[in-house]
């Protein structure tokens, strides 16, 4: 989203030095926590290597090719929609999500993603009728869908019910788990709309806290696991960029290899999603969520909760 677009999935971007160091340190943390060796020297399969190092345009081409091969796969169309959205092709994203919802019409997350893409693709109308309809469909399927709730409040604001919109945003904030990707933007939206329409929200915002995380939502790295040390962070940041990138790629490849050997390790699936999101590889993060749930259907709730906190598309 823009200033009022707080549910937008994470845009793919160049990995900053800080994020690179954090990602490396996160792997160090995971090694210490669950005691497995990182496969730095393991060679990835040829297709994984080429895909991992592909430019955004090449990754998009691969996803375009995938939907040609799998035209009846909602997951393939969802991944393509997320990739197009990340690249700013909102009309293209909407077209892909339309294919996805046609194949998977009971997914609230897909309907709200479609609605958001339609909003972003509209040059004049801030809430096109087709987008509004998609959000209504999402909320009918899942009354708690945060993106649909946000945009339906936007619809109220556009329609002149500014106080009603603010009330709905406060209700969403009350249901927002601590640390959710949209929490800060949601607070900023409430503050900005209140200022524009002379509605005092400062005291209420100050008194409103995001709800505590449930056990399933608690980040894996926060479960009685010490954080990465300053020395680990500094050691990661001192490596030349090329070595950092090679290390990260080797870590992610090793993590995926471990998951192929033991797909029942739910914590590693969450770590893979987090790694992909940190790298800006949102489509791959969404695929990791799908694969993790397929391998661990009993842990679907936990995996989805973690994915929502990470901002994984379709979660």
CSV table of C-alpha atoms in Angstrom, one decimal:
chain,number,residue,atom,x,y,z
A,1,UNK,CA,0.0,0.0,0.0
A,2,UNK,CA,0.9,3.6,-0.2
A,3,UNK,CA,0.4,5.8,2.9
A,4,UNK,CA,-3.0,4.2,3.4
A,5,UNK,CA,-2.0,0.9,1.9
A,6,UNK,CA,-0.8,-0.9,5.0
A,7,UNK,CA,-1.5,-4.5,4.0
A,8,UNK,CA,0.7,-4.6,0.9
A,9,UNK,CA,2.9,-7.6,0.7
A,10,UNK,CA,6.6,-6.9,1.0
A,11,UNK,CA,8.1,-5.5,-2.2
A,12,UNK,CA,11.1,-7.3,-3.6
A,13,UNK,CA,14.1,-5.1,-3.0
A,14,UNK,CA,17.9,-5.2,-3.0
A,15,UNK,CA,19.1,-6.8,0.2
A,16,UNK,CA,20.5,-4.1,2.4
A,17,UNK,CA,23.8,-4.6,4.3
A,18,UNK,CA,21.8,-4.6,7.6
A,19,UNK,CA,19.3,-7.2,6.3
A,20,UNK,CA,22.2,-9.3,5.0
A,21,UNK,CA,23.9,-9.3,8.3
A,22,UNK,CA,20.7,-10.1,10.2
A,23,UNK,CA,19.9,-13.0,7.9
A,24,UNK,CA,23.4,-14.5,8.4
A,25,UNK,CA,23.1,-14.0,12.1
A,26,UNK,CA,19.7,-15.6,12.1
A,27,UNK,CA,21.2,-18.7,10.6
A,28,UNK,CA,23.9,-18.7,13.2
A,29,UNK,CA,21.1,-18.4,15.8
A,30,UNK,CA,19.2,-21.4,14.3
A,31,UNK,CA,22.4,-23.5,14.3
A,32,UNK,CA,22.9,-22.8,18.0
A,33,UNK,CA,19.3,-23.4,18.8
A,34,UNK,CA,18.6,-26.7,17.0
A,35,UNK,CA,22.1,-28.0,16.4
A,36,UNK,CA,22.4,-28.8,12.8
A,37,UNK,CA,25.3,-28.0,10.5
A,38,UNK,CA,24.9,-25.5,7.7
A,39,UNK,CA,25.7,-27.0,4.4
A,40,UNK,CA,27.9,-24.2,3.1
A,41,UNK,CA,29.8,-26.6,0.8
A,42,UNK,CA,26.8,-28.4,-0.6
A,43,UNK,CA,26.2,-27.7,-4.3
A,44,UNK,CA,22.6,-26.8,-5.1
A,45,UNK,CA,20.9,-28.4,-8.1
A,46,UNK,CA,21.5,-26.6,-11.3
A,47,UNK,CA,18.0,-25.4,-11.6
A,48,UNK,CA,18.0,-24.1,-8.0
A,49,UNK,CA,21.2,-22.3,-8.6
A,50,UNK,CA,20.0,-20.5,-11.7
A,51,UNK,CA,16.7,-19.6,-10.2
A,52,UNK,CA,18.2,-18.3,-7.0
A,53,UNK,CA,20.5,-16.0,-8.8
A,54,UNK,CA,18.1,-14.9,-11.5
A,55,UNK,CA,17.2,-11.3,-12.1
A,56,UNK,CA,13.6,-10.3,-11.3
A,57,UNK,CA,12.7,-10.4,-15.0
A,58,UNK,CA,14.1,-13.9,-15.3
A,59,UNK,CA,12.2,-15.0,-12.3
A,60,UNK,CA,9.0,-13.5,-13.7
A,61,UNK,CA,9.6,-15.4,-17.0
A,62,UNK,CA,10.0,-18.6,-15.1
A,63,UNK,CA,6.7,-18.0,-13.3
A,64,UNK,CA,5.0,-17.1,-16.6
A,65,UNK,CA,6.3,-20.4,-18.0
A,66,UNK,CA,5.0,-22.3,-15.0
A,67,UNK,CA,1.4,-21.1,-15.5
A,68,UNK,CA,1.6,-22.2,-19.1
A,69,UNK,CA,2.7,-25.6,-17.9
A,70,UNK,CA,0.2,-25.7,-15.0
A,71,UNK,CA,-2.8,-23.6,-16.1
A,72,UNK,CA,-5.1,-25.3,-13.5
A,73,UNK,CA,-2.8,-24.6,-10.5
A,74,UNK,CA,-4.0,-21.8,-8.2
A,75,UNK,CA,-0.6,-21.8,-6.5
A,76,UNK,CA,1.1,-21.1,-9.8
A,77,UNK,CA,-1.2,-18.2,-10.6
A,78,UNK,CA,-0.9,-16.9,-7.0
A,79,UNK,CA,2.9,-16.9,-7.3
A,80,UNK,CA,2.7,-15.1,-10.6
A,81,UNK,CA,0.3,-12.5,-9.1
A,82,UNK,CA,2.7,-11.9,-6.2
A,83,UNK,CA,5.7,-11.5,-8.5
A,84,UNK,CA,3.8,-9.1,-10.8
A,85,UNK,CA,2.7,-7.1,-7.8
A,86,UNK,CA,6.2,-6.9,-6.4
A,87,UNK,CA,7.3,-5.4,-9.8
A,88,UNK,CA,4.6,-2.8,-9.8
A,89,UNK,CA,2.5,-4.5,-12.6
A,90,UNK,CA,-0.7,-4.2,-10.6
A,91,UNK,CA,-3.0,-4.8,-13.6
A,92,UNK,CA,-1.0,-7.9,-14.4
A,93,UNK,CA,-1.2,-9.0,-10.8
A,94,UNK,CA,-4.9,-8.6,-10.8
A,95,UNK,CA,-5.2,-10.7,-13.9
A,96,UNK,CA,-3.2,-13.5,-12.3
A,97,UNK,CA,-5.1,-13.3,-9.1
A,98,UNK,CA,-8.4,-13.5,-11.0
A,99,UNK,CA,-7.2,-16.8,-12.4
A,100,UNK,CA,-6.2,-18.0,-8.9
A,101,UNK,CA,-9.5,-17.2,-7.3
A,102,UNK,CA,-11.4,-18.9,-10.2
A,103,UNK,CA,-9.4,-22.0,-9.3
A,104,UNK,CA,-9.5,-21.5,-5.5
A,105,UNK,CA,-12.7,-19.5,-4.8
A,106,UNK,CA,-12.7,-20.3,-1.0
A,107,UNK,CA,-9.5,-18.5,-0.2
A,108,UNK,CA,-10.1,-15.3,1.6
A,109,UNK,CA,-6.4,-14.3,1.3
A,110,UNK,CA,-6.6,-14.6,-2.5
A,111,UNK,CA,-9.8,-12.5,-2.7
A,112,UNK,CA,-8.2,-9.7,-0.6
A,113,UNK,CA,-5.0,-9.9,-2.6
A,114,UNK,CA,-7.1,-9.5,-5.8
A,115,UNK,CA,-8.9,-6.6,-4.3
A,116,UNK,CA,-5.7,-4.9,-3.4
A,117,UNK,CA,-4.2,-5.4,-6.8
A,118,UNK,CA,-7.4,-3.9,-8.3
A,119,UNK,CA,-7.1,-0.9,-6.1
A,120,UNK,CA,-3.4,-0.4,-7.0
A,121,UNK,CA,-4.1,-0.8,-10.7
A,122,UNK,CA,-6.8,1.9,-10.7
A,123,UNK,CA,-5.5,5.3,-11.8
A,124,UNK,CA,-8.5,7.4,-10.8
A,125,UNK,CA,-11.0,5.5,-8.6
A,126,UNK,CA,-9.5,4.9,-5.1
A,127,UNK,CA,-12.0,2.0,-4.6
A,128,UNK,CA,-13.2,0.5,-7.8
A,129,UNK,CA,-16.4,-1.5,-7.6
A,130,UNK,CA,-14.5,-4.7,-8.7
A,131,UNK,CA,-12.0,-4.2,-5.8
A,132,UNK,CA,-14.8,-3.5,-3.3
A,133,UNK,CA,-16.6,-6.7,-4.4
A,134,UNK,CA,-13.4,-8.8,-3.9
A,135,UNK,CA,-13.0,-7.4,-0.4
A,136,UNK,CA,-16.6,-8.2,0.4
A,137,UNK,CA,-16.0,-11.8,-0.8
A,138,UNK,CA,-12.9,-12.1,1.3
A,139,UNK,CA,-14.6,-10.9,4.5
A,140,UNK,CA,-17.5,-13.2,3.9
A,141,UNK,CA,-15.1,-16.1,3.8
A,142,UNK,CA,-12.9,-14.9,6.7
A,143,UNK,CA,-14.2,-12.1,8.9
A,144,UNK,CA,-10.7,-11.7,10.4
A,145,UNK,CA,-8.8,-11.2,7.1
A,146,UNK,CA,-6.7,-8.2,7.9
A,147,UNK,CA,-6.2,-6.8,4.4
A,148,UNK,CA,-10.0,-7.0,3.6
A,149,UNK,CA,-10.8,-5.3,6.9
A,150,UNK,CA,-8.3,-2.6,6.2
A,151,UNK,CA,-9.7,-1.8,2.8
A,152,UNK,CA,-13.3,-2.0,3.8
A,153,UNK,CA,-12.5,0.7,6.4
A,154,UNK,CA,-10.8,2.7,3.5
A,155,UNK,CA,-14.1,2.4,1.7
A,156,UNK,CA,-15.9,3.9,4.7
A,157,UNK,CA,-13.4,6.8,4.8
A,158,UNK,CA,-13.8,7.4,1.0
A,159,UNK,CA,-17.6,7.4,1.5
A,160,UNK,CA,-17.4,10.1,4.2
A,161,UNK,CA,-17.7,8.0,7.3
A,162,UNK,CA,-14.3,9.0,8.7
A,163,UNK,CA,-15.1,8.1,12.3
A,164,UNK,CA,-16.5,4.7,11.3
A,165,UNK,CA,-13.3,4.0,9.3
A,166,UNK,CA,-11.2,5.0,12.3
A,167,UNK,CA,-13.2,2.7,14.5
A,168,UNK,CA,-12.7,-0.2,12.1
A,169,UNK,CA,-9.0,0.5,12.0
A,170,UNK,CA,-8.8,0.6,15.8
A,171,UNK,CA,-10.6,-2.8,15.9
A,172,UNK,CA,-8.1,-4.2,13.4
A,173,UNK,CA,-5.3,-2.8,15.5
A,174,UNK,CA,-6.7,-4.5,18.6
A,175,UNK,CA,-6.7,-7.8,16.7
A,176,UNK,CA,-3.2,-7.2,15.2
A,177,UNK,CA,-0.5,-9.4,16.7
A,178,UNK,CA,2.5,-7.7,18.1
A,179,UNK,CA,5.2,-7.2,15.4
A,180,UNK,CA,2.9,-7.8,12.5
A,181,UNK,CA,4.3,-6.2,9.3
A,182,UNK,CA,1.4,-3.8,9.0
A,183,UNK,CA,1.1,-2.6,12.6
A,184,UNK,CA,3.2,0.6,12.2
A,185,UNK,CA,1.5,1.6,8.9
A,186,UNK,CA,-1.9,1.0,10.4
A,187,UNK,CA,-1.1,3.3,13.3
A,188,UNK,CA,0.1,5.9,10.9
A,189,UNK,CA,-3.0,5.6,8.8
A,190,UNK,CA,-5.2,6.2,11.9
A,191,UNK,CA,-3.1,9.2,12.9
A,192,UNK,CA,-3.1,10.7,9.4
A,193,UNK,CA,-6.9,10.3,8.8
A,194,UNK,CA,-7.6,11.7,12.2
A,195,UNK,CA,-5.4,14.7,11.5
A,196,UNK,CA,-7.1,15.3,8.1
A,197,UNK,CA,-10.6,15.2,9.6
A,198,UNK,CA,-9.8,16.9,12.9
A,199,UNK,CA,-10.5,13.7,14.9
A,200,UNK,CA,-8.4,13.3,18.0
A,201,UNK,CA,-6.9,9.9,18.1
A,202,UNK,CA,-3.6,10.6,19.9
A,203,UNK,CA,-4.5,9.5,23.4
A,204,UNK,CA,-6.3,6.4,22.1
A,205,UNK,CA,-3.5,5.4,19.9
A,206,UNK,CA,-1.0,5.8,22.8
A,207,UNK,CA,-3.2,3.6,25.0
A,208,UNK,CA,-3.9,0.9,22.3
A,209,UNK,CA,-1.5,-2.1,22.3
A,210,UNK,CA,-1.4,-4.8,19.7
A,211,UNK,CA,-2.5,-8.1,21.2
A,212,UNK,CA,0.1,-10.5,22.6
A,213,UNK,CA,1.3,-13.2,20.3
A,214,UNK,CA,-0.3,-16.6,20.6
A,215,UNK,CA,2.0,-19.6,21.0
A,216,UNK,CA,1.7,-20.4,17.3
A,217,UNK,CA,2.5,-16.8,16.3
A,218,UNK,CA,5.5,-16.5,18.6
A,219,UNK,CA,8.6,-16.2,16.3
A,220,UNK,CA,10.6,-19.4,16.3
A,221,UNK,CA,13.7,-17.4,17.3
A,222,UNK,CA,12.0,-16.1,20.4
A,223,UNK,CA,11.1,-19.4,21.9
A,224,UNK,CA,13.7,-19.6,24.7
A,225,UNK,CA,16.5,-19.1,22.2
A,226,UNK,CA,19.1,-16.3,22.8
A,227,UNK,CA,19.4,-13.7,20.1
A,228,UNK,CA,22.5,-13.4,17.9
A,229,UNK,CA,25.4,-11.8,19.7
A,230,UNK,CA,26.9,-8.5,18.7
A,231,UNK,CA,30.1,-10.4,17.7
A,232,UNK,CA,28.1,-12.6,15.3
A,233,UNK,CA,26.4,-9.6,13.8
A,234,UNK,CA,29.7,-7.7,13.3
A,235,UNK,CA,31.4,-10.8,11.9
A,236,UNK,CA,28.7,-11.1,9.3
A,237,UNK,CA,28.7,-7.5,8.4
A,238,UNK,CA,32.5,-7.4,7.9
A,239,UNK,CA,32.5,-10.0,5.1
A,240,UNK,CA,32.7,-8.7,1.6
A,241,UNK,CA,29.4,-8.5,-0.1
A,242,UNK,CA,30.2,-11.2,-2.5
A,243,UNK,CA,31.1,-13.6,0.3
A,244,UNK,CA,28.0,-12.6,2.2
A,245,UNK,CA,25.7,-13.4,-0.8
A,246,UNK,CA,27.5,-16.7,-1.4
A,247,UNK,CA,27.1,-17.6,2.3
A,248,UNK,CA,23.4,-16.7,2.3
A,249,UNK,CA,22.8,-18.7,-0.8
A,250,UNK,CA,24.6,-21.7,0.6
A,251,UNK,CA,22.7,-21.4,3.8
A,252,UNK,CA,19.3,-21.3,2.1
A,253,UNK,CA,20.3,-24.1,-0.2
A,254,UNK,CA,21.4,-26.1,2.8
A,255,UNK,CA,18.2,-25.3,4.6
A,256,UNK,CA,16.1,-26.6,1.7
A,257,UNK,CA,18.2,-29.7,1.4
A,258,UNK,CA,17.6,-30.4,5.1
A,259,UNK,CA,13.9,-30.0,4.6
A,260,UNK,CA,13.9,-32.4,1.7
A,261,UNK,CA,15.5,-35.0,4.0
A,262,UNK,CA,13.2,-34.1,7.0
A,263,UNK,CA,10.1,-32.2,5.8
A,264,UNK,CA,8.5,-32.7,9.2
A,265,UNK,CA,10.7,-30.0,10.8
A,266,UNK,CA,8.2,-27.1,11.1
A,267,UNK,CA,10.7,-24.7,12.5
A,268,UNK,CA,12.9,-25.0,9.5
A,269,UNK,CA,10.0,-24.3,7.2
A,270,UNK,CA,9.4,-21.1,9.1
A,271,UNK,CA,13.1,-20.2,8.9
A,272,UNK,CA,12.9,-20.8,5.1
A,273,UNK,CA,9.9,-18.5,4.8
A,274,UNK,CA,11.7,-15.8,6.8
A,275,UNK,CA,14.9,-16.2,4.7
A,276,UNK,CA,13.0,-15.9,1.5
A,277,UNK,CA,11.1,-12.8,2.7
A,278,UNK,CA,14.3,-11.2,3.9
A,279,UNK,CA,15.8,-11.8,0.4
A,280,UNK,CA,12.7,-10.3,-1.2
A,281,UNK,CA,11.8,-13.6,-2.8
A,282,UNK,CA,8.1,-13.4,-1.9
A,283,UNK,CA,6.9,-16.0,-4.4
A,284,UNK,CA,9.4,-18.5,-3.1
A,285,UNK,CA,8.3,-17.7,0.5
A,286,UNK,CA,4.7,-18.4,-0.6
A,287,UNK,CA,5.8,-21.7,-2.1
A,288,UNK,CA,7.7,-22.6,1.1
A,289,UNK,CA,4.4,-22.0,3.0
A,290,UNK,CA,2.5,-24.3,0.6
A,291,UNK,CA,5.2,-27.0,0.8
A,292,UNK,CA,5.4,-26.8,4.6
A,293,UNK,CA,1.7,-27.2,5.0
A,294,UNK,CA,1.6,-30.1,2.5
A,295,UNK,CA,4.3,-31.9,4.5
A,296,UNK,CA,2.8,-31.0,7.9
A,297,UNK,CA,-1.0,-30.6,7.6
A,298,UNK,CA,-1.4,-30.8,11.4
A,299,UNK,CA,0.8,-27.7,11.7
A,300,UNK,CA,-1.0,-25.6,9.1
A,301,UNK,CA,-2.4,-23.1,11.6
A,302,UNK,CA,1.1,-22.5,13.1
A,303,UNK,CA,2.7,-22.2,9.7
A,304,UNK,CA,0.0,-19.7,8.5
A,305,UNK,CA,0.3,-17.7,11.6
A,306,UNK,CA,4.0,-17.4,11.2
A,307,UNK,CA,3.6,-16.6,7.5
A,308,UNK,CA,1.2,-13.8,8.3
A,309,UNK,CA,3.6,-12.2,10.7
A,310,UNK,CA,6.3,-12.4,8.0
A,311,UNK,CA,4.0,-10.9,5.4
A,312,UNK,CA,4.1,-13.9,3.1
A,313,UNK,CA,1.7,-13.4,0.2
A,314,UNK,CA,-1.4,-15.5,0.4
A,315,UNK,CA,-1.0,-16.3,4.1
